[in-house]
Short mmCIF file of C-alpha atoms and ligand atoms in Angstrom, two decimals:
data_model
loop_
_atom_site.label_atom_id
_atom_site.label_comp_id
_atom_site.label_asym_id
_atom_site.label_seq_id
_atom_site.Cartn_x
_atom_site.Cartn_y
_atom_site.Cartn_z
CA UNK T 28 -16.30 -17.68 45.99
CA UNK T 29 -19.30 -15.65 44.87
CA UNK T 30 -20.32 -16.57 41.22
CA UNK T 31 -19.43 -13.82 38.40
CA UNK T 32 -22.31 -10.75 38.29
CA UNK T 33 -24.55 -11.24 35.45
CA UNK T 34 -23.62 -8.08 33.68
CA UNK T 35 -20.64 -9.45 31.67
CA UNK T 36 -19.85 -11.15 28.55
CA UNK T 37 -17.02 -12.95 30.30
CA UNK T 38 -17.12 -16.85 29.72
CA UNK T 39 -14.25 -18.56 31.08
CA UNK T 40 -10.03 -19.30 31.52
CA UNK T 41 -8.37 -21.51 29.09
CA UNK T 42 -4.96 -23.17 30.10
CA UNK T 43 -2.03 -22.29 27.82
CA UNK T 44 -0.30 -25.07 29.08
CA UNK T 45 -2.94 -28.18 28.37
CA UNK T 46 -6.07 -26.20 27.28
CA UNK T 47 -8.17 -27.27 30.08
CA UNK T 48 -10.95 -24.78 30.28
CA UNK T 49 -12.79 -23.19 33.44
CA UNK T 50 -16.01 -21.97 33.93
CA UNK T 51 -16.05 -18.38 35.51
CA UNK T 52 -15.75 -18.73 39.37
CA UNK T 53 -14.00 -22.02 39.58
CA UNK T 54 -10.33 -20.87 39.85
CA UNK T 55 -8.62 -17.82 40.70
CA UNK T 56 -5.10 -17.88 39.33
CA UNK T 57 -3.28 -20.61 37.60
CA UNK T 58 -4.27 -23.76 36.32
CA UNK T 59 -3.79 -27.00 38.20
CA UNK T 60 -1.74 -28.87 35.58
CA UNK T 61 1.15 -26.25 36.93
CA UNK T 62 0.01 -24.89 40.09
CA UNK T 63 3.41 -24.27 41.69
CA UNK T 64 6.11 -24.85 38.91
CA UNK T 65 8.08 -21.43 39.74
CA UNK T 66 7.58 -18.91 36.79
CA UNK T 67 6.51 -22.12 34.41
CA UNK T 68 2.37 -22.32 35.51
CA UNK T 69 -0.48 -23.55 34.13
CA UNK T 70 -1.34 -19.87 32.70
CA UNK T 71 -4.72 -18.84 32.16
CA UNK T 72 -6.36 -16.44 29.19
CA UNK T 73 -9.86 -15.43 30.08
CA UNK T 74 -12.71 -15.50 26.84
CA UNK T 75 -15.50 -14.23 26.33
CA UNK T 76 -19.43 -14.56 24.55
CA UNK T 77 -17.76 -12.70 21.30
CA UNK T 78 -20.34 -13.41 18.96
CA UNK T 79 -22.95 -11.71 22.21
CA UNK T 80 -20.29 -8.98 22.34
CA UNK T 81 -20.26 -8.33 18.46
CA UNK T 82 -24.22 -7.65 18.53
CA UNK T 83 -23.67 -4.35 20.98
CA UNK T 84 -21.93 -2.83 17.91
CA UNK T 85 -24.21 -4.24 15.35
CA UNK T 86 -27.51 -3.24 17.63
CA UNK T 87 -26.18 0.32 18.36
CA UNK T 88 -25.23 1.16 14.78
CA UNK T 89 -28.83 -0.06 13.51
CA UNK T 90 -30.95 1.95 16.07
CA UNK T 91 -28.94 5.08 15.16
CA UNK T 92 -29.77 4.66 11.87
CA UNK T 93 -26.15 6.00 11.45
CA UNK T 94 -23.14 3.78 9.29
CA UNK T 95 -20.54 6.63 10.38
CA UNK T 96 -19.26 4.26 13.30
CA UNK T 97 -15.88 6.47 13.37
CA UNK T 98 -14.42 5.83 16.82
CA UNK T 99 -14.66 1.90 17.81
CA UNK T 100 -18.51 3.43 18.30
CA UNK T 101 -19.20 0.21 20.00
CA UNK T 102 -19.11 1.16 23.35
CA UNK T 103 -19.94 5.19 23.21
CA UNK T 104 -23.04 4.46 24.82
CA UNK T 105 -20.71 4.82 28.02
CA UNK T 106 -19.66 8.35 28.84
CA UNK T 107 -17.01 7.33 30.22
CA UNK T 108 -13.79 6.77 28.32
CA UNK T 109 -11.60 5.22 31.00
CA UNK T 110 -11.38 1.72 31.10
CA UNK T 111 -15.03 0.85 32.56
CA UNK T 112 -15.94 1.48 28.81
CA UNK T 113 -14.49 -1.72 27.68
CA UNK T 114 -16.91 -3.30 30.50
CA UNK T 115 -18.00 -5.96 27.61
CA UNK T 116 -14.53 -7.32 27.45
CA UNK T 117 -13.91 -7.25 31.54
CA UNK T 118 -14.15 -9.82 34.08
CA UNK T 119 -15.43 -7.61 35.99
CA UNK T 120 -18.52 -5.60 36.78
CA UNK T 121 -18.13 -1.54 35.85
CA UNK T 122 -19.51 -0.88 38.76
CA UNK T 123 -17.17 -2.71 41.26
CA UNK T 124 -13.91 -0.55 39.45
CA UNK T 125 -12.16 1.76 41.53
CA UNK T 126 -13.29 5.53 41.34
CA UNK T 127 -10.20 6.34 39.43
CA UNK T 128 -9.70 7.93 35.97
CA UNK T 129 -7.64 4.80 34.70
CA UNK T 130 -6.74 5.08 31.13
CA UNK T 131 -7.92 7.10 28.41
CA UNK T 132 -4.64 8.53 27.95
CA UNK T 133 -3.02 10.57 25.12
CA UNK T 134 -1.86 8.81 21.86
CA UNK T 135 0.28 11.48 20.61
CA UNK T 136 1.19 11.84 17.18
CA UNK T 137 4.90 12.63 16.90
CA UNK T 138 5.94 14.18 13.33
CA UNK T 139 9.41 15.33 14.27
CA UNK T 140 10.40 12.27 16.26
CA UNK T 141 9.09 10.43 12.84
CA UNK T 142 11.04 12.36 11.06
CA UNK T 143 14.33 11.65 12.99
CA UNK T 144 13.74 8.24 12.17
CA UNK T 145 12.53 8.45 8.73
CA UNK T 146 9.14 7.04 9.63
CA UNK T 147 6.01 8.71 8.35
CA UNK T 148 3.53 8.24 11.07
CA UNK T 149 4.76 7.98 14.75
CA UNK T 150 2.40 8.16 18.20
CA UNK T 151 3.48 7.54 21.40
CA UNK T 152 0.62 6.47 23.71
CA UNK T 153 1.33 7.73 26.75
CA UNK T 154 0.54 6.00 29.64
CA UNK T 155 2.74 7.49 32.50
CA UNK T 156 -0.59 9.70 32.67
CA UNK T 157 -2.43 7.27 34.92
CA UNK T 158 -3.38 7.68 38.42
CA UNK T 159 -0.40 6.39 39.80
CA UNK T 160 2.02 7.19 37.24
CA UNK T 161 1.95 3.86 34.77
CA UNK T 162 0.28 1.21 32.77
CA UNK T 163 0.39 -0.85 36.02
CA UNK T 164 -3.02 0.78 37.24
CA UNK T 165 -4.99 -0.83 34.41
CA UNK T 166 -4.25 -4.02 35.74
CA UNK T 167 -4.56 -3.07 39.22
CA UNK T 168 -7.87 -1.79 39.15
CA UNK T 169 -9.14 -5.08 38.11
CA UNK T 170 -7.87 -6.65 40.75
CA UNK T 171 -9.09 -4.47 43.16
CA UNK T 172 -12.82 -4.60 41.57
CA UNK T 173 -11.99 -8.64 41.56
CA UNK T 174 -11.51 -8.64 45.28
CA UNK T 175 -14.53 -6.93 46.18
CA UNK T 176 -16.78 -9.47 43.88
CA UNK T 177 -15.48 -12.58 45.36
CA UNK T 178 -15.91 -10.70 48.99
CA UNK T 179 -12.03 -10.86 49.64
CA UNK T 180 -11.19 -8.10 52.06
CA UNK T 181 -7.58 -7.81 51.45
CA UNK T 182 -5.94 -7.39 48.30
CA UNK T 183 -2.26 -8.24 47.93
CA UNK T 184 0.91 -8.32 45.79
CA UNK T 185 4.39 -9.01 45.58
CA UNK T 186 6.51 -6.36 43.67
CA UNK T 187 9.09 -3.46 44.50
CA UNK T 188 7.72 -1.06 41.54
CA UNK T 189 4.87 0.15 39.64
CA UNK T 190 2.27 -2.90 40.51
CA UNK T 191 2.76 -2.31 43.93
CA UNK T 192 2.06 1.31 43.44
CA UNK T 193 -0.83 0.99 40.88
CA UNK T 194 -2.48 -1.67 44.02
CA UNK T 195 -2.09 0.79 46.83
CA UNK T 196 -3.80 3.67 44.74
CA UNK T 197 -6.17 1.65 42.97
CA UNK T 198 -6.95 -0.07 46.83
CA UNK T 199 -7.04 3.53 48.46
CA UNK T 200 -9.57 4.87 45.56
CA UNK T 201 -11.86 2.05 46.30
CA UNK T 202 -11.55 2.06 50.36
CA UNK T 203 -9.58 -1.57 50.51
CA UNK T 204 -7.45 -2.79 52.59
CA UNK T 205 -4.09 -4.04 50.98
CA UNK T 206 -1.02 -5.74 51.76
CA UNK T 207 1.94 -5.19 49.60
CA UNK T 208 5.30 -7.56 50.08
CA UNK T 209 8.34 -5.87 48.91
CA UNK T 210 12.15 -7.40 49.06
CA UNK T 211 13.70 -5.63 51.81
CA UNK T 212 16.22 -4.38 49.16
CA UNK T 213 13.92 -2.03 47.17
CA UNK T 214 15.48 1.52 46.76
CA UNK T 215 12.91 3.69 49.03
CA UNK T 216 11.76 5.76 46.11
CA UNK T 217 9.72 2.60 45.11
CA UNK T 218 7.82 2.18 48.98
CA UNK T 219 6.72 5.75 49.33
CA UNK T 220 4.11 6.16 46.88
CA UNK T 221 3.05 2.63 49.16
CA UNK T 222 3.53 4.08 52.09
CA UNK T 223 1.52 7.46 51.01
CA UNK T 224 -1.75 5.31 49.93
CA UNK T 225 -1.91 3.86 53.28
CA UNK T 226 -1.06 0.22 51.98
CA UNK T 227 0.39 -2.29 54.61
CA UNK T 228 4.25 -2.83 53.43
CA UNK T 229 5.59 -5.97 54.46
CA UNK T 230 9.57 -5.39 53.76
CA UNK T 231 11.02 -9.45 53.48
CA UNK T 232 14.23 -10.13 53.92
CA UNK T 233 15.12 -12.06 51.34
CA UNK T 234 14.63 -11.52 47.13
CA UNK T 235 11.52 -11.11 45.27
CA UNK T 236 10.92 -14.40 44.37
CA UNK T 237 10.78 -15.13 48.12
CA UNK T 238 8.61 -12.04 48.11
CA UNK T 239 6.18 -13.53 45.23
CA UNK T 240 5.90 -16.80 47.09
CA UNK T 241 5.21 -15.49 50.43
CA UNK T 242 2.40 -13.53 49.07
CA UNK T 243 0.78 -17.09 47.46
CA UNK T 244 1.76 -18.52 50.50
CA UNK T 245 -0.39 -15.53 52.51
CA UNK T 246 -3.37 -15.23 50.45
CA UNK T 247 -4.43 -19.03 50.48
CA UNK T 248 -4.02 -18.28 54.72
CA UNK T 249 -5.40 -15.64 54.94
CA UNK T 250 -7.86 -15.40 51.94
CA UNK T 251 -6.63 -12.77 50.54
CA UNK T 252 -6.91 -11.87 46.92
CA UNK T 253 -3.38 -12.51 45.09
CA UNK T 254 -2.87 -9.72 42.22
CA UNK T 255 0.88 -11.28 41.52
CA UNK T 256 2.11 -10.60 37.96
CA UNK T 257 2.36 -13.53 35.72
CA UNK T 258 -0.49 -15.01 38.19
CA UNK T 259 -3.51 -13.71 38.39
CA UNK T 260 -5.08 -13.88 34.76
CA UNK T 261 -6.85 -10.83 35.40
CA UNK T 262 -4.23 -8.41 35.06
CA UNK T 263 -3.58 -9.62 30.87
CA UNK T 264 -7.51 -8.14 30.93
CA UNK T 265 -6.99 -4.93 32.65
CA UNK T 266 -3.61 -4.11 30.35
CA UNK T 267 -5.39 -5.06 26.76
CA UNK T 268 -7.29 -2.20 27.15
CA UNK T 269 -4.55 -0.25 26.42
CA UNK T 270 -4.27 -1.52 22.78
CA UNK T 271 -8.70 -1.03 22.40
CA UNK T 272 -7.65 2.63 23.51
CA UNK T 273 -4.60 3.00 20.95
CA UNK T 274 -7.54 1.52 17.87
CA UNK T 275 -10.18 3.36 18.91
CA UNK T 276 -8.29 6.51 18.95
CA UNK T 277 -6.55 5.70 15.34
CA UNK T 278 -9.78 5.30 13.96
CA UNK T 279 -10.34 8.90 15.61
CA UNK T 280 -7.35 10.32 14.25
CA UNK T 281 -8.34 8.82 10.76
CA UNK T 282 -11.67 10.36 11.05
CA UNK T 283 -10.70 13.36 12.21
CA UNK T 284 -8.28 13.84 9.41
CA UNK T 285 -11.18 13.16 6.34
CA UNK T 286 -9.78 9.61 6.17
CA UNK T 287 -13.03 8.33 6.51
CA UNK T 288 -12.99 5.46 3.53
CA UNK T 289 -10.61 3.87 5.79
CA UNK T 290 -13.04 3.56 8.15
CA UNK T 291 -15.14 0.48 7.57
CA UNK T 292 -18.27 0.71 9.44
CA UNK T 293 -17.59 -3.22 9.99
CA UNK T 294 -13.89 -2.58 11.22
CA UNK T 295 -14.80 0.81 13.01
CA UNK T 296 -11.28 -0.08 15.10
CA UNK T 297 -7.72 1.07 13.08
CA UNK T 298 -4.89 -1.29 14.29
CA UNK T 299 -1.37 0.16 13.90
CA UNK T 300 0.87 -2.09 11.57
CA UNK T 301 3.74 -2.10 14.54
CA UNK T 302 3.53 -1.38 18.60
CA UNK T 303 6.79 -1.00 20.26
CA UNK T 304 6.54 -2.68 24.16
CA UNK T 305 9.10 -2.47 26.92
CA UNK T 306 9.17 -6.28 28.71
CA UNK T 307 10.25 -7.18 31.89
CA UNK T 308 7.72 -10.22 33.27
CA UNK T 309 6.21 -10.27 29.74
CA UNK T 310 2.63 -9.28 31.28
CA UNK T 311 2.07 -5.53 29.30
CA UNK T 312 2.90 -7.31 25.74
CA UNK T 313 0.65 -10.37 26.26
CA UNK T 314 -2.27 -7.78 27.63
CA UNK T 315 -1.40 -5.33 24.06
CA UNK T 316 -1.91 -8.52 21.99
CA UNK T 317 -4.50 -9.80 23.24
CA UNK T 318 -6.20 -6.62 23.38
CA UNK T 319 -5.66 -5.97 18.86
CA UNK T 320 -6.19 -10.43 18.80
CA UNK T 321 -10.02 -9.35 20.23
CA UNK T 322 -10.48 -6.66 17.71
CA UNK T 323 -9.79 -8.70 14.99
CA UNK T 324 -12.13 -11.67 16.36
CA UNK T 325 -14.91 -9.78 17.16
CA UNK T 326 -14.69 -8.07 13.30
CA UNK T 327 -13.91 -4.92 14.87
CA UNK T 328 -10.13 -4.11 13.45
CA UNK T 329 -9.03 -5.84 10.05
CA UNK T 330 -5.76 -6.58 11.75
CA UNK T 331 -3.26 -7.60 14.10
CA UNK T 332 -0.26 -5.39 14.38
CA UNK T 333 3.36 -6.86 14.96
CA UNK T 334 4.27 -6.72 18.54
CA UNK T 335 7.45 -5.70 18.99
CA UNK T 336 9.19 -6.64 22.43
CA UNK T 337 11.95 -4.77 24.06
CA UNK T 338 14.43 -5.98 26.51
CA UNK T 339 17.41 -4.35 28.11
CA UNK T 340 21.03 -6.53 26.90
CA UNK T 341 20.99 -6.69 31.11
CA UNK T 342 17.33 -8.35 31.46
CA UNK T 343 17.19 -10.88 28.10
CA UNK T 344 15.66 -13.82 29.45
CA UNK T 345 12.81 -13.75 27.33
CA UNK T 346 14.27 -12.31 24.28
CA UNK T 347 16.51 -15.39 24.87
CA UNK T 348 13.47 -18.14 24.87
CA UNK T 349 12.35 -16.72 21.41
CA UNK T 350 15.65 -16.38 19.89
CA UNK T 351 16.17 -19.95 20.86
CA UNK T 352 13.04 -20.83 20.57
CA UNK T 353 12.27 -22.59 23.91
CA UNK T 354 8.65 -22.43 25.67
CA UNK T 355 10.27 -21.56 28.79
CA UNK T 356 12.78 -18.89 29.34
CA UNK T 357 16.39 -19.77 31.67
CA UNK T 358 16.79 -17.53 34.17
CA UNK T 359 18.90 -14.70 33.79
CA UNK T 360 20.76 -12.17 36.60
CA UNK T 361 19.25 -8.61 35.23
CA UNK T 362 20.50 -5.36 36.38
CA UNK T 363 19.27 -2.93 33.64
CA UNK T 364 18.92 0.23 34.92
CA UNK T 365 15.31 0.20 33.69
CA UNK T 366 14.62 -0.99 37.08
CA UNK T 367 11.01 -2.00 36.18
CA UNK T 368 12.08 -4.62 33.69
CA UNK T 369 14.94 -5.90 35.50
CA UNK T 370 13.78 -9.39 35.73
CA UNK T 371 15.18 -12.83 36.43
CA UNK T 372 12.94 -15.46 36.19
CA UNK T 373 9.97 -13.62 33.85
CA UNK T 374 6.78 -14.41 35.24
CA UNK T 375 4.47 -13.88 32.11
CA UNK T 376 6.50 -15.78 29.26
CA UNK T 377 4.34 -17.71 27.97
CA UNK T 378 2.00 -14.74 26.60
CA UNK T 379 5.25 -12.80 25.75
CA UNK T 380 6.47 -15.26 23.54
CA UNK T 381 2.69 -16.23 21.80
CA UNK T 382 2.23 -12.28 21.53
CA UNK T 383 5.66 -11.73 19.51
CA UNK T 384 5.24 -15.13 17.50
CA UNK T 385 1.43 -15.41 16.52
CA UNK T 386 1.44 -11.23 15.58
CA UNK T 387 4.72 -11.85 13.23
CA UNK T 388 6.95 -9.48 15.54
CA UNK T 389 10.39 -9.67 17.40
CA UNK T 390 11.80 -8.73 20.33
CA UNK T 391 14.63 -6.38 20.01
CA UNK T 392 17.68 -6.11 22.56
CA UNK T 393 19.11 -2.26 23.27
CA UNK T 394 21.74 -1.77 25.95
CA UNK T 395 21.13 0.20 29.02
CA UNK T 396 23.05 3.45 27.25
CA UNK T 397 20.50 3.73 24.47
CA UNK T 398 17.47 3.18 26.55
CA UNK T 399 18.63 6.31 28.96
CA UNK T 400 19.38 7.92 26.15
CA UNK T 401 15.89 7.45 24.03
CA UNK T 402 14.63 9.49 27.25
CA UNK T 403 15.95 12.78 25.43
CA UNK T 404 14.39 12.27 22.32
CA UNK T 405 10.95 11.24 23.46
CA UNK T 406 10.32 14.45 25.85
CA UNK T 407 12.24 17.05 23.41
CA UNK T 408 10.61 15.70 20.02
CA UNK T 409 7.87 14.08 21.51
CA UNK T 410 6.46 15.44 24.58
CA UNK T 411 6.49 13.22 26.63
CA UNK T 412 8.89 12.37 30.28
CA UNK T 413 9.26 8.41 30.48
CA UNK T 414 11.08 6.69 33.28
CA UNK T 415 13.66 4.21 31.73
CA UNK T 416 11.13 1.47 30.98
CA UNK T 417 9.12 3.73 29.33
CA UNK T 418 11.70 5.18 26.87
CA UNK T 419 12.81 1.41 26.02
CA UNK T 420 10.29 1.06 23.65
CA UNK T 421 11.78 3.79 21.83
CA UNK T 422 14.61 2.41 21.98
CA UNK T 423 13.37 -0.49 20.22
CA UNK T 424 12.29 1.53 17.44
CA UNK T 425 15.28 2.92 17.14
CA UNK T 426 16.97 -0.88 16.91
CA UNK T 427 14.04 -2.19 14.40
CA UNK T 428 14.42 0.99 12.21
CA UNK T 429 18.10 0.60 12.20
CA UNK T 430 17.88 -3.66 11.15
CA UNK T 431 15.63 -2.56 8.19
CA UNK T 432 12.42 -4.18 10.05
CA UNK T 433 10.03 -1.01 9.60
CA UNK T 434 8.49 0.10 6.29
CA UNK T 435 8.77 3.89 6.55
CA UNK T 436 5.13 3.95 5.51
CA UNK T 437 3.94 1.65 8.39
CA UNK T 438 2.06 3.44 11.18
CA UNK T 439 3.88 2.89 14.75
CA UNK T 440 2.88 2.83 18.19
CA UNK T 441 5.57 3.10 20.72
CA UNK T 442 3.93 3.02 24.41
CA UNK T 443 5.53 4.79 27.33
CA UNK T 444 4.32 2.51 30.03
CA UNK T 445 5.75 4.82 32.92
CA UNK T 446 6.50 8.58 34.27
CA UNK T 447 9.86 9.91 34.48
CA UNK T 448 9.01 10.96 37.41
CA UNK T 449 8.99 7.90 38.75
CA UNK T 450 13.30 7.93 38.57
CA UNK T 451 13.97 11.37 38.48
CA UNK T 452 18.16 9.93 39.29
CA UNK T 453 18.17 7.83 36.13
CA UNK T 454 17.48 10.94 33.96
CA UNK T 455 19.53 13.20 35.97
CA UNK T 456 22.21 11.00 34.92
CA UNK T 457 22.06 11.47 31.21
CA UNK T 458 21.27 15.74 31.51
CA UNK T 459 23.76 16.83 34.18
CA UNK T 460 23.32 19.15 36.86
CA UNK T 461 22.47 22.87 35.85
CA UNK T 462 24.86 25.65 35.87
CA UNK T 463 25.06 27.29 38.68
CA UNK T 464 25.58 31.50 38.54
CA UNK T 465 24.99 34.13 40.98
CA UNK T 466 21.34 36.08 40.74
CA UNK T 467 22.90 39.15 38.39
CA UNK T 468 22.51 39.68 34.47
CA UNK T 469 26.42 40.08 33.67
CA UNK T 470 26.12 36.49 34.97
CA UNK T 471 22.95 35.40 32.40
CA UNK T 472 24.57 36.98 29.65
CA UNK T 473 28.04 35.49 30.63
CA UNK T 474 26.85 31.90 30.53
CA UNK T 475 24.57 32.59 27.20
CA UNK T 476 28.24 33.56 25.62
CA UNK T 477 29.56 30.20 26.18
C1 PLP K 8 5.93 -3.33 34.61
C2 PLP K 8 6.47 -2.37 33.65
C3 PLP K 8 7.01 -2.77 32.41
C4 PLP K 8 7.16 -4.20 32.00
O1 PLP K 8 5.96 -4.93 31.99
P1 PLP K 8 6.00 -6.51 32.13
O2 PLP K 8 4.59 -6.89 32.16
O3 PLP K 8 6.75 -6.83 33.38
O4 PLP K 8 6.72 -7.04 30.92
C5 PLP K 8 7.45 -1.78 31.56
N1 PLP K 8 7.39 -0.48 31.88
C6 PLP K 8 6.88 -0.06 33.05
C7 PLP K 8 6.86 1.39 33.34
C8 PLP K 8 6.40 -0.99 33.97
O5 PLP K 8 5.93 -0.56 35.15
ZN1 ZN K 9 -3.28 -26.53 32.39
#
């Protein structure tokens, strides 16, 4: 393994489990008190130089002889404003990314859904409008810009959904090769954006935990590079970013609306008070905490929102740990019709349940009905087409407004981790076919009658 490039603040893993730290380059996934426990690892959380990350701000804001640091101005020496600009707080060089536009997507305020929920300010980040359709390639692009550090010339992951897709196009982007096991069960919607990217699909007859552990299994023969959820620390990295996006473009927002005494120059970041996320594996809300936890340490936000988790009443398992407080979720047997958080045994618990207790949240339980349902509201007040997943955060608003948890002064951030296009059927089911007439007026004006 090829020690970390020299261009990064990145210092290290620490073991959630028994706190046993590692020096960059001396692991690659999970920590060896747990190396093989199931879903209950050794997890690692990678840290960083913060107080040598702080100084970039500090240094910029002195030589431009300028105290207006309005947008998270830390990093706007990068022109870029996809992910790469967060390079500081990556494991991983900018250079070695993928040639993909991954992040910088909308955060889109959303007066009339506010107002249908008697909430004052309401965005909806949404991040269906990556490459590949979800949140997912924030993560994946990591791991593909991992691989080609530590010279590993196949990348690989276990998953039937948006991962797997995120890997192949992040992979494709960046010219490597990668090997994608799926359970020979997943609907064929799910393999063709694989398929289409030119990944190898592995179809294994079996479920996808036999799926997850024949890719750990693989990689450590072959040496491969393993980008498995709830696994590879990395992927917590690439999905924070999404919550440094969602502060950095508050404290736009704020600016661009006169707000400016809200803008400290030492907290140029604005944190949301609450940030609704969809969980399946737990992985997305432990990268969105983490993300608003590094703002805060490195001075840069004054806060930490709550993290609000939402599960489908059909995929509870870790809503279950945390209402029963246990470390370690039970296994549940999910069928939500949010088919990417339909998850037995979650992978990523352990950051789950520290995002929703140490930020003050909850998570929040909505049947299937009301998640399909939220998909209405968020494209005809909002703007924006979510598959299922997506629209469960919603959802969850919808819940927490309704148990009295929201101030109506609070500002929210609901994320919409995936594209409706990505289940076209599930919405069909709640809209209906069209009306069908023949191609003459008397019909138009017919059907307007009714
Ligand atoms: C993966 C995924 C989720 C859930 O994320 P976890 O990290 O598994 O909790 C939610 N929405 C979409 C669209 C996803 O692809
Ligand atoms: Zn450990």
């Amino acid at each position: 393994m090829s020690s970390t490039s020299p261009d990064t603040y990145f210092a290290g893993l620490r073991c959630l489990r028994c706190g046993r730290i590692y020096q960059p380059g001396t692991v690659d996934y999970v920590c060896s008190c747990r190396p093989n426990s199931g879903s209950d690892l050794g997890h690692l959380d990678a840290f960083y130089h913060y107080d040598a990350v702080s100084t970039i701000r500090t240094t910029l804001s002195d030589s431009s002889g300028s105290s207006n640091t309005s947008m998270g101005a830390a990093f706007s020496q990068f022109t870029t404003r996809t992910i790469e600009r967060w390079w500081p707080l990556l494991p991983v060089a900018p250079d070695s990314l993928p040639p993909l536009p991954v992040g910088d997507t909308p955060l889109l305020r959303a007066d009339r859904l506010a107002d249908a929920l008697g909430l004052r300010c309401l965005y909806i980040k949404d991040d269906g409008r990556n490459p590949s359709g979800s949140l997912k390639d924030r993560a994946s692009a990591i791991a593909v810009a991992r691989a080609r550090e530590t010279g590993r010339d196949v990348v690989a992951t276990a998953s039937t959904g948006n991962a797997a897709a995120a890997l192949a196009a992040m992979s494709a982007a960046a010219a490597h090769a990668s090997v994608i096991f799926v359970p020979r069960s997943a609907p064929q919607a799910k393999i063709a954006q694989l398929l289409v990217y030119g990944s190898q699909v592995l179809a294994v007859d079996g479920s996808y935990d036999d799926a997850f552990d024949l890719c750990v299994h693989a990689c450590s023969e072959f040496g491969w590079y393993n980008r498995n959820t709830g696994y590879n620390p990395f992927m917590t990295e690439g999905k924070k970013t999404v919550s440094f996006e969602i502060a950095a473009q508050l404290a736009e927002a704020k600016a661009a609306a006169g707000n400016m005494e809200t803008n400290s120059p030492n907290a140029p970041f604005v944190s949301p008070d609450s940030v609704f996320v969809p969980v399946g594996d737990g992985s997305i809300i432990g990268g969105v905490y983490k993300g608003f936890r590094e703002l805060k340490r490195l001075g840069w936000s004054d806060r930490v929102p709550r993290i609000f988790g939402v599960q489908s009443t059909a995929s509870a398992a870790i809503h279950n740990a945390w209402r029963d407080d246990l470390e370690v979720p039970l296994a549940v047997t999910a069928g939500t019709a949010a088919d990417s958080i339909s998850v037995n045994e979650p992978r990523d618990a352990a950051k789950a349940l520290r995002a929703v207790r140490a930020s003050g949240g909850a998570f929040l339980l909505v049947e299937d009905e009301s998640i399909l349902q939220a998909i209405l509201p968020l494209a005809r007040l909002g703007g924006v087409f979510a598959e299922p997943a997506g629209a469960t955060a919603l959802a969850g608003l919808q819940e927490a407004v309704h148990q009295d948890l929201i101030d109506p002064g609070e500002t929210v951030v609901v994320i919409s981790t995936g594209s409706g296009l990505k289940d076209v059927p599930a919405a069909m089911r709640i809209v209906g076919e069209p009306e069908v007439i023949p191609p003459s007026l008397d019909a138009v004006a017919e059907s307007l009658k009714m």
